[in-house]
mmCIF file of C-alpha atoms in Angstrom:
data_model
loop_
_atom_site.group_PDB
_atom_site.id
_atom_site.type_symbol
_atom_site.label_atom_id
_atom_site.label_comp_id
_atom_site.label_asym_id
_atom_site.label_seq_id
_atom_site.Cartn_x
_atom_site.Cartn_y
_atom_site.Cartn_z
ATOM 1 C CA UNK B 1 0.000 0.000 0.000
ATOM 2 C CA UNK B 2 1.316 3.446 -0.918
ATOM 3 C CA UNK B 3 1.422 6.035 1.809
ATOM 4 C CA UNK B 4 0.252 9.569 1.112
ATOM 5 C CA UNK B 5 2.570 12.419 2.171
ATOM 6 C CA UNK B 6 0.868 15.743 2.463
ATOM 7 C CA UNK B 7 2.833 18.702 1.047
ATOM 8 C CA UNK B 8 1.535 20.764 3.964
ATOM 9 C CA UNK B 9 3.340 18.418 6.356
ATOM 10 C CA UNK B 10 6.666 18.981 4.611
ATOM 11 C CA UNK B 11 6.135 22.758 4.623
ATOM 12 C CA UNK B 12 5.259 22.745 8.310
ATOM 13 C CA UNK B 13 8.293 20.601 9.160
ATOM 14 C CA UNK B 14 10.494 22.982 7.120
ATOM 15 C CA UNK B 15 9.195 25.960 9.076
ATOM 16 C CA UNK B 16 9.594 24.137 12.386
ATOM 17 C CA UNK B 17 13.179 23.226 11.543
ATOM 18 C CA UNK B 18 13.904 26.830 10.588
ATOM 19 C CA UNK B 19 12.391 28.219 13.787
ATOM 20 C CA UNK B 20 14.200 25.669 15.931
ATOM 21 C CA UNK B 21 17.525 26.408 14.238
ATOM 22 C CA UNK B 22 17.016 30.158 14.664
ATOM 23 C CA UNK B 23 16.216 29.674 18.340
ATOM 24 C CA UNK B 24 19.415 27.670 18.857
ATOM 25 C CA UNK B 25 21.499 30.341 17.117
ATOM 26 C CA UNK B 26 19.891 33.160 19.120
ATOM 27 C CA UNK B 27 20.594 31.358 22.395
ATOM 28 C CA UNK B 28 24.223 30.698 21.407
ATOM 29 C CA UNK B 29 24.656 34.338 20.342
ATOM 30 C CA UNK B 30 23.285 35.642 23.641
ATOM 31 C CA UNK B 31 25.449 33.213 25.611
ATOM 32 C CA UNK B 32 28.642 34.261 23.803
ATOM 33 C CA UNK B 33 27.703 37.944 24.085
ATOM 34 C CA UNK B 34 27.334 37.643 27.868
ATOM 35 C CA UNK B 35 30.518 35.563 28.072
ATOM 36 C CA UNK B 36 32.411 38.345 26.271
ATOM 37 C CA UNK B 37 31.347 40.731 29.038
ATOM 38 C CA UNK B 38 32.479 38.459 31.869
ATOM 39 C CA UNK B 39 35.680 36.997 30.392
ATOM 40 C CA UNK B 40 38.708 38.943 29.197
ATOM 41 C CA UNK B 41 42.430 39.472 29.423
ATOM 42 C CA UNK B 42 41.915 41.107 32.846
ATOM 43 C CA UNK B 43 40.266 39.007 35.544
ATOM 44 C CA UNK B 44 37.216 40.767 37.029
ATOM 45 C CA UNK B 45 34.896 39.029 39.520
ATOM 46 C CA UNK B 46 31.499 38.148 38.060
ATOM 47 C CA UNK B 47 29.693 39.982 40.859
ATOM 48 C CA UNK B 48 31.596 43.151 39.991
ATOM 49 C CA UNK B 49 30.670 42.825 36.301
ATOM 50 C CA UNK B 50 26.990 42.437 37.222
ATOM 51 C CA UNK B 51 27.105 45.498 39.487
ATOM 52 C CA UNK B 52 28.783 47.551 36.755
ATOM 53 C CA UNK B 53 26.205 46.537 34.161
ATOM 54 C CA UNK B 54 23.392 47.390 36.594
ATOM 55 C CA UNK B 55 24.918 50.813 37.232
ATOM 56 C CA UNK B 56 25.804 50.138 40.877
ATOM 57 C CA UNK B 57 29.450 51.100 40.495
ATOM 58 C CA UNK B 58 32.560 49.024 41.032
ATOM 59 C CA UNK B 59 35.244 48.468 43.619
ATOM 60 C CA UNK B 60 37.847 49.694 41.132
ATOM 61 C CA UNK B 61 37.287 52.416 38.558
ATOM 62 C CA UNK B 62 39.512 50.548 36.088
ATOM 63 C CA UNK B 63 37.107 47.591 36.170
ATOM 64 C CA UNK B 64 34.171 49.831 35.290
ATOM 65 C CA UNK B 65 36.127 51.296 32.392
ATOM 66 C CA UNK B 66 37.124 47.852 31.092
ATOM 67 C CA UNK B 67 33.549 46.509 31.166
ATOM 68 C CA UNK B 68 31.701 49.560 29.802
ATOM 69 C CA UNK B 69 34.309 51.091 27.510
ATOM 70 C CA UNK B 70 36.107 47.991 26.254
ATOM 71 C CA UNK B 71 34.226 44.699 26.603
ATOM 72 C CA UNK B 72 30.708 46.020 25.897
ATOM 73 C CA UNK B 73 31.576 47.927 22.686
ATOM 74 C CA UNK B 74 33.763 45.006 21.556
ATOM 75 C CA UNK B 75 30.875 42.569 21.944
ATOM 76 C CA UNK B 76 28.455 44.888 20.105
ATOM 77 C CA UNK B 77 31.008 45.483 17.353
ATOM 78 C CA UNK B 78 31.648 41.742 16.986
ATOM 79 C CA UNK B 79 27.921 41.045 16.519
ATOM 80 C CA UNK B 80 27.491 43.806 13.929
ATOM 81 C CA UNK B 81 30.741 43.151 12.050
ATOM 82 C CA UNK B 82 30.309 39.372 11.961
ATOM 83 C CA UNK B 83 26.732 39.651 10.689
ATOM 84 C CA UNK B 84 27.656 42.244 8.058
ATOM 85 C CA UNK B 85 30.621 40.311 6.644
ATOM 86 C CA UNK B 86 28.693 37.033 6.644
ATOM 87 C CA UNK B 87 25.798 38.494 4.680
ATOM 88 C CA UNK B 88 28.287 40.105 2.254
ATOM 89 C CA UNK B 89 29.677 36.664 1.479
ATOM 90 C CA UNK B 90 26.175 35.273 0.999
ATOM 91 C CA UNK B 91 25.256 38.080 -1.421
ATOM 92 C CA UNK B 92 28.410 37.622 -3.514
ATOM 93 C CA UNK B 93 28.056 33.833 -3.640
ATOM 94 C CA UNK B 94 24.459 34.190 -4.820
ATOM 95 C CA UNK B 95 25.057 37.056 -7.262
ATOM 96 C CA UNK B 96 28.033 35.390 -8.981
ATOM 97 C CA UNK B 97 26.944 31.775 -8.360
ATOM 98 C CA UNK B 98 30.419 31.016 -7.015
ATOM 99 C CA UNK B 99 30.930 29.162 -3.712
ATOM 100 C CA UNK B 100 34.362 30.787 -3.260
ATOM 101 C CA UNK B 101 33.023 34.322 -3.554
ATOM 102 C CA UNK B 102 33.715 36.572 -0.603
ATOM 103 C CA UNK B 103 34.765 40.154 0.174
ATOM 104 C CA UNK B 104 38.391 39.094 0.673
ATOM 105 C CA UNK B 105 38.658 36.686 -2.259
ATOM 106 C CA UNK B 106 37.092 39.127 -4.725
ATOM 107 C CA UNK B 107 39.431 41.914 -3.625
ATOM 108 C CA UNK B 108 36.734 44.194 -2.198
ATOM 109 C CA UNK B 109 38.386 44.243 1.212
ATOM 110 C CA UNK B 110 41.762 44.860 -0.444
ATOM 111 C CA UNK B 111 40.361 47.834 -2.325
ATOM 112 C CA UNK B 112 38.973 49.320 0.875
ATOM 113 C CA UNK B 113 42.288 48.654 2.635
ATOM 114 C CA UNK B 114 44.217 50.429 -0.127
ATOM 115 C CA UNK B 115 42.011 53.501 0.122
ATOM 116 C CA UNK B 116 42.405 53.526 3.903
ATOM 117 C CA UNK B 117 46.185 53.191 3.454
ATOM 118 C CA UNK B 118 46.189 56.297 1.260
ATOM 119 C CA UNK B 119 44.448 58.271 4.020
ATOM 120 C CA UNK B 120 46.455 56.872 6.927
ATOM 121 C CA UNK B 121 49.890 56.726 5.282
ATOM 122 C CA UNK B 122 49.803 59.517 2.707
ATOM 123 C CA UNK B 123 47.468 62.032 4.375
ATOM 124 C CA UNK B 124 48.289 61.247 8.007
ATOM 125 C CA UNK B 125 44.858 60.168 9.206
ATOM 126 C CA UNK B 126 44.342 57.707 12.038
ATOM 127 C CA UNK B 127 41.579 55.808 13.775
ATOM 128 C CA UNK B 128 41.988 57.875 16.887
ATOM 129 C CA UNK B 129 41.712 61.240 15.139
ATOM 130 C CA UNK B 130 38.795 63.573 15.667
ATOM 131 C CA UNK B 131 35.751 62.179 13.918
ATOM 132 C CA UNK B 132 34.964 65.379 12.003
ATOM 133 C CA UNK B 133 38.567 66.170 11.042
ATOM 134 C CA UNK B 134 39.407 65.742 7.352
ATOM 135 C CA UNK B 135 42.148 63.207 8.047
ATOM 136 C CA UNK B 136 40.146 61.611 10.825
ATOM 137 C CA UNK B 137 37.554 58.902 10.936
ATOM 138 C CA UNK B 138 35.106 60.352 8.404
ATOM 139 C CA UNK B 139 37.912 60.502 5.824
ATOM 140 C CA UNK B 140 38.849 56.882 6.571
ATOM 141 C CA UNK B 141 35.219 55.758 6.278
ATOM 142 C CA UNK B 142 34.745 57.654 3.005
ATOM 143 C CA UNK B 143 37.993 56.246 1.621
ATOM 144 C CA UNK B 144 37.029 52.679 2.563
ATOM 145 C CA UNK B 145 33.646 53.077 0.873
ATOM 146 C CA UNK B 146 35.257 54.543 -2.266
ATOM 147 C CA UNK B 147 37.855 51.753 -2.438
ATOM 148 C CA UNK B 148 35.238 49.037 -1.931
ATOM 149 C CA UNK B 149 32.938 50.532 -4.555
ATOM 150 C CA UNK B 150 35.712 50.891 -7.142
ATOM 151 C CA UNK B 151 36.563 47.189 -6.838
ATOM 152 C CA UNK B 152 32.900 46.149 -6.942
ATOM 153 C CA UNK B 153 32.437 48.266 -10.085
ATOM 154 C CA UNK B 154 35.447 46.557 -11.692
ATOM 155 C CA UNK B 155 34.062 43.140 -10.790
ATOM 156 C CA UNK B 156 30.651 44.034 -12.163
ATOM 157 C CA UNK B 157 32.174 45.244 -15.434
ATOM 158 C CA UNK B 158 34.182 42.038 -15.808
ATOM 159 C CA UNK B 159 31.140 39.934 -14.928
ATOM 160 C CA UNK B 160 29.430 41.325 -18.039
ATOM 161 C CA UNK B 161 32.397 40.311 -20.207
ATOM 162 C CA UNK B 162 33.728 37.139 -18.580
ATOM 163 C CA UNK B 163 31.114 34.399 -18.334
ATOM 164 C CA UNK B 164 33.412 31.935 -16.566
ATOM 165 C CA UNK B 165 33.028 32.406 -12.799
ATOM 166 C CA UNK B 166 36.470 30.918 -12.128
ATOM 167 C CA UNK B 167 38.062 33.543 -14.375
ATOM 168 C CA UNK B 168 36.107 36.238 -12.546
ATOM 169 C CA UNK B 169 37.481 34.873 -9.288
ATOM 170 C CA UNK B 170 41.015 35.162 -10.701
ATOM 171 C CA UNK B 171 40.311 38.786 -11.662
ATOM 172 C CA UNK B 172 39.339 39.516 -8.071
ATOM 173 C CA UNK B 173 42.502 37.853 -6.774
ATOM 174 C CA UNK B 174 44.632 39.910 -9.177
ATOM 175 C CA UNK B 175 42.925 43.102 -7.992
ATOM 176 C CA UNK B 176 43.816 42.072 -4.450
ATOM 177 C CA UNK B 177 47.469 41.559 -5.444
ATOM 178 C CA UNK B 178 47.622 44.980 -7.124
ATOM 179 C CA UNK B 179 46.123 46.605 -4.026
ATOM 180 C CA UNK B 180 48.643 44.829 -1.788
ATOM 181 C CA UNK B 181 51.481 46.036 -4.026
ATOM 182 C CA UNK B 182 50.284 49.631 -3.783
ATOM 183 C CA UNK B 183 49.999 49.331 0.011
ATOM 184 C CA UNK B 184 53.563 48.005 0.171
ATOM 185 C CA UNK B 185 54.811 51.064 -1.723
ATOM 186 C CA UNK B 186 52.884 53.403 0.585
ATOM 187 C CA UNK B 187 54.374 51.655 3.615
ATOM 188 C CA UNK B 188 57.878 52.018 2.164
ATOM 189 C CA UNK B 189 57.583 55.774 1.719
ATOM 190 C CA UNK B 190 55.571 56.449 4.892
ATOM 191 C CA UNK B 191 56.733 57.437 8.365
ATOM 192 C CA UNK B 192 57.430 54.894 11.082
ATOM 193 C CA UNK B 193 54.420 56.024 13.090
ATOM 194 C CA UNK B 194 52.128 55.759 10.067
ATOM 195 C CA UNK B 195 53.380 52.262 9.226
ATOM 196 C CA UNK B 196 52.885 51.089 12.809
ATOM 197 C CA UNK B 197 49.353 52.507 12.912
ATOM 198 C CA UNK B 198 48.378 50.892 9.613
ATOM 199 C CA UNK B 199 49.921 47.512 10.491
ATOM 200 C CA UNK B 200 48.007 47.409 13.778
ATOM 201 C CA UNK B 201 44.805 48.348 11.952
ATOM 202 C CA UNK B 202 45.450 45.688 9.286
ATOM 203 C CA UNK B 203 45.596 42.904 11.879
ATOM 204 C CA UNK B 204 41.896 43.396 12.549
ATOM 205 C CA UNK B 205 40.297 44.159 15.885
ATOM 206 C CA UNK B 206 36.880 44.694 17.407
ATOM 207 C CA UNK B 207 38.477 46.814 20.121
ATOM 208 C CA UNK B 208 39.175 49.856 17.936
ATOM 209 C CA UNK B 209 35.529 50.953 18.131
ATOM 210 C CA UNK B 210 34.832 53.077 21.191
ATOM 211 C CA UNK B 211 31.415 53.370 22.792
ATOM 212 C CA UNK B 212 31.071 56.800 21.175
ATOM 213 C CA UNK B 213 31.615 55.313 17.693
ATOM 214 C CA UNK B 214 29.233 52.360 18.201
ATOM 215 C CA UNK B 215 26.052 54.302 17.160
ATOM 216 C CA UNK B 216 27.642 55.398 13.864
ATOM 217 C CA UNK B 217 28.878 51.864 13.195
ATOM 218 C CA UNK B 218 25.490 50.362 14.068
ATOM 219 C CA UNK B 219 23.608 52.741 11.768
ATOM 220 C CA UNK B 220 25.868 51.925 8.808
ATOM 221 C CA UNK B 221 25.558 48.166 9.321
ATOM 222 C CA UNK B 222 21.811 48.148 10.024
ATOM 223 C CA UNK B 223 21.073 50.258 6.934
ATOM 224 C CA UNK B 224 22.950 47.745 4.779
ATOM 225 C CA UNK B 225 21.324 44.700 6.399
ATOM 226 C CA UNK B 226 17.854 46.251 6.040
ATOM 227 C CA UNK B 227 18.501 46.779 2.329
ATOM 228 C CA UNK B 228 19.524 43.122 2.062
ATOM 229 C CA UNK B 229 16.431 41.732 3.791
ATOM 230 C CA UNK B 230 14.198 43.406 1.193
ATOM 231 C CA UNK B 231 15.959 41.421 -1.558
ATOM 232 C CA UNK B 232 15.287 37.926 -0.147
ATOM 233 C CA UNK B 233 12.663 36.985 -2.750
ATOM 234 C CA UNK B 234 14.730 38.073 -5.805
ATOM 235 C CA UNK B 235 17.753 36.240 -4.364
ATOM 236 C CA UNK B 236 15.769 33.011 -4.217
ATOM 237 C CA UNK B 237 14.766 33.483 -7.852
ATOM 238 C CA UNK B 238 18.420 33.964 -8.881
ATOM 239 C CA UNK B 239 19.267 30.542 -7.475
ATOM 240 C CA UNK B 240 17.413 29.010 -10.445
ATOM 241 C CA UNK B 241 19.251 31.120 -13.033
ATOM 242 C CA UNK B 242 18.950 34.515 -14.653
ATOM 243 C CA UNK B 243 16.408 33.360 -17.250
ATOM 244 C CA UNK B 244 14.036 32.088 -14.572
ATOM 245 C CA UNK B 245 14.427 35.277 -12.522
ATOM 246 C CA UNK B 246 13.766 37.468 -15.547
ATOM 247 C CA UNK B 247 10.676 35.408 -16.411
ATOM 248 C CA UNK B 248 9.318 36.474 -13.012
ATOM 249 C CA UNK B 249 9.840 40.131 -13.916
ATOM 250 C CA UNK B 250 13.122 40.596 -12.002
ATOM 251 C CA UNK B 251 15.727 42.842 -13.601
ATOM 252 C CA UNK B 252 18.851 40.778 -12.853
ATOM 253 C CA UNK B 253 21.233 43.534 -13.967
ATOM 254 C CA UNK B 254 19.652 46.045 -11.606
ATOM 255 C CA UNK B 255 19.520 43.441 -8.834
ATOM 256 C CA UNK B 256 23.246 42.681 -9.126
ATOM 257 C CA UNK B 257 23.979 46.399 -9.047
ATOM 258 C CA UNK B 258 22.015 46.723 -5.807
ATOM 259 C CA UNK B 259 23.779 43.697 -4.330
ATOM 260 C CA UNK B 260 27.187 45.163 -5.170
ATOM 261 C CA UNK B 261 26.227 48.552 -3.713
ATOM 262 C CA UNK B 262 25.052 46.974 -0.455
ATOM 263 C CA UNK B 263 28.134 44.763 -0.315
ATOM 264 C CA UNK B 264 30.378 47.780 -0.902
ATOM 265 C CA UNK B 265 28.640 49.713 1.875
ATOM 266 C CA UNK B 266 28.907 46.896 4.436
ATOM 267 C CA UNK B 267 32.521 46.081 3.506
ATOM 268 C CA UNK B 268 33.477 49.753 3.713
ATOM 269 C CA UNK B 269 31.909 50.252 7.148
ATOM 270 C CA UNK B 270 33.335 47.075 8.664
ATOM 271 C CA UNK B 271 36.785 47.588 7.134
ATOM 272 C CA UNK B 272 36.995 51.196 8.287
ATOM 273 C CA UNK B 273 36.007 50.358 11.858
ATOM 274 C CA UNK B 274 37.522 46.890 12.361
ATOM 275 C CA UNK B 275 40.200 46.512 9.713
ATOM 276 C CA UNK B 276 40.257 43.839 6.966
ATOM 277 C CA UNK B 277 38.726 40.917 8.890
ATOM 278 C CA UNK B 278 39.443 37.656 7.056
ATOM 279 C CA UNK B 279 37.444 34.466 6.372
ATOM 280 C CA UNK B 280 34.149 35.384 8.089
ATOM 281 C CA UNK B 281 32.527 36.564 4.850
ATOM 282 C CA UNK B 282 33.770 33.526 2.939
ATOM 283 C CA UNK B 283 33.142 30.699 5.395
ATOM 284 C CA UNK B 284 30.041 31.630 7.408
ATOM 285 C CA UNK B 285 27.511 31.288 4.516
ATOM 286 C CA UNK B 286 28.750 27.718 3.987
ATOM 287 C CA UNK B 287 28.453 27.056 7.715
ATOM 288 C CA UNK B 288 24.851 28.280 7.551
ATOM 289 C CA UNK B 289 24.106 25.969 4.621
ATOM 290 C CA UNK B 290 25.617 23.012 6.483
ATOM 291 C CA UNK B 291 23.581 23.934 9.552
ATOM 292 C CA UNK B 292 20.232 24.306 7.737
ATOM 293 C CA UNK B 293 20.751 21.867 4.824
ATOM 294 C CA UNK B 294 18.877 24.207 2.459
ATOM 295 C CA UNK B 295 19.375 27.152 0.114
ATOM 296 C CA UNK B 296 16.173 29.115 0.751
ATOM 297 C CA UNK B 297 17.255 32.645 1.648
ATOM 298 C CA UNK B 298 14.232 33.133 3.908
ATOM 299 C CA UNK B 299 15.909 30.779 6.366
ATOM 300 C CA UNK B 300 19.493 31.015 5.092
ATOM 301 C CA UNK B 301 19.885 34.777 5.492
ATOM 302 C CA UNK B 302 18.820 34.965 9.187
ATOM 303 C CA UNK B 303 20.980 31.918 9.924
ATOM 304 C CA UNK B 304 23.946 33.548 8.154
ATOM 305 C CA UNK B 305 23.499 36.767 10.135
ATOM 306 C CA UNK B 306 23.324 34.917 13.449
ATOM 307 C CA UNK B 307 26.198 32.548 12.634
ATOM 308 C CA UNK B 308 28.330 35.527 11.627
ATOM 309 C CA UNK B 309 27.699 37.041 15.048
ATOM 310 C CA UNK B 310 28.463 33.702 16.754
ATOM 311 C CA UNK B 311 31.784 33.233 14.934
ATOM 312 C CA UNK B 312 32.834 36.850 15.534
ATOM 313 C CA UNK B 313 32.017 36.644 19.256
ATOM 314 C CA UNK B 314 33.895 33.338 19.564
ATOM 315 C CA UNK B 315 36.938 34.804 17.802
ATOM 316 C CA UNK B 316 36.878 37.892 20.026
ATOM 317 C CA UNK B 317 36.694 35.679 23.105
ATOM 318 C CA UNK B 318 39.765 33.721 22.003
ATOM 319 C CA UNK B 319 41.635 36.933 21.178
ATOM 320 C CA UNK B 320 41.288 38.144 24.767
ATOM 321 C CA UNK B 321 43.095 35.097 26.229
ATOM 322 C CA UNK B 322 41.462 35.112 29.686
ATOM 323 C CA UNK B 323 43.693 36.395 32.538
ATOM 324 C CA UNK B 324 46.739 36.591 30.254
ATOM 325 C CA UNK B 325 46.850 40.376 30.030
ATOM 326 C CA UNK B 326 47.433 40.231 26.259
ATOM 327 C CA UNK B 327 45.269 40.463 23.142
ATOM 328 C CA UNK B 328 45.802 38.333 20.030
ATOM 329 C CA UNK B 329 45.222 39.954 16.599
ATOM 330 C CA UNK B 330 41.826 39.040 15.210
ATOM 331 C CA UNK B 331 43.130 37.807 11.851
ATOM 332 C CA UNK B 332 45.341 35.305 13.673
ATOM 333 C CA UNK B 333 42.201 33.557 14.966
ATOM 334 C CA UNK B 334 39.581 33.779 12.179
ATOM 335 C CA UNK B 335 41.406 31.345 9.812
ATOM 336 C CA UNK B 336 41.041 28.559 12.402
ATOM 337 C CA UNK B 337 37.257 28.897 11.999
ATOM 338 C CA UNK B 338 37.119 29.620 8.279
ATOM 339 C CA UNK B 339 39.827 27.515 6.634
ATOM 340 C CA UNK B 340 38.518 24.065 7.753
ATOM 341 C CA UNK B 341 35.044 24.930 6.427
ATOM 342 C CA UNK B 342 36.390 25.939 3.020
ATOM 343 C CA UNK B 343 38.612 22.845 2.796
ATOM 344 C CA UNK B 344 35.623 20.655 3.683
ATOM 345 C CA UNK B 345 33.454 22.292 1.015
ATOM 346 C CA UNK B 346 36.182 21.837 -1.630
ATOM 347 C CA UNK B 347 36.610 18.152 -0.759
ATOM 348 C CA UNK B 348 32.851 17.636 -0.697
ATOM 349 C CA UNK B 349 32.411 19.162 -4.158
ATOM 350 C CA UNK B 350 35.509 17.298 -5.475
#
């Protein structure tokens, strides 16, 4: 006897699985966020951390400063930066139908880094400068956005000419090499102080964002993520090919332009504030696919955002090395999360 399987049952199970997965990711994110407040390179009693967060003061003023001006903005920055970079990788992988697409692989991060190097090394700007000064943070943010957008425009132009996605990937890698060469020349002719400042920035860190800069960073990231959420339905249509998407009335050329603009915005904001953070944008979308076992962006995009926050919080926690008094560069930790995922995906696809 044949058994009848209702399509409504499969849809309901799909929704239940998505809700359950989202709940797990939210709980893990909250747990790691709280852990980032209680654990760090300086040992602070848990009772003192609770009192500081509740506004009751602290036994030592230095503890209050560490919790409110260092650990709290770092945790917020990690959530925002991880989510932004993860969704950038998802957008690029969908737009170019390439599983190795990512802000770093395609050279978008390198372009933003080159523009920041011009400001920091040639014009004398720095992360700690006054926010409204020409060579200060606004100049760095504008330069990062310009550099990211120039590279995305180059990639978009080549995507219209080169149909082979592997060749397009090579173009992005070459753009990254050219940017690195230009940065090397700027470092050679720059001052010792400028080189030191840029090298420290290039290692990546969630600690460079002060509590006063968090609102500006949050607005930039949330604007980009909001623009992405609106495009969930067209992104699902693109999974079945450009012809199918256009048959549904979607202008694929305009959609890719929007995706590149949003990607450029998010890469510029995160690179300007946190430096060129590696592997999160490339690996997290694949982690989300492995976690959900589906490609539907209605579930995949929220999972990617949450997993990006989880990975960033975990990396920040490792960087602090509890009770060691030292901080490890962020880009020394992120490859341990990202590289195994990429190697697994390559072996799986043979």
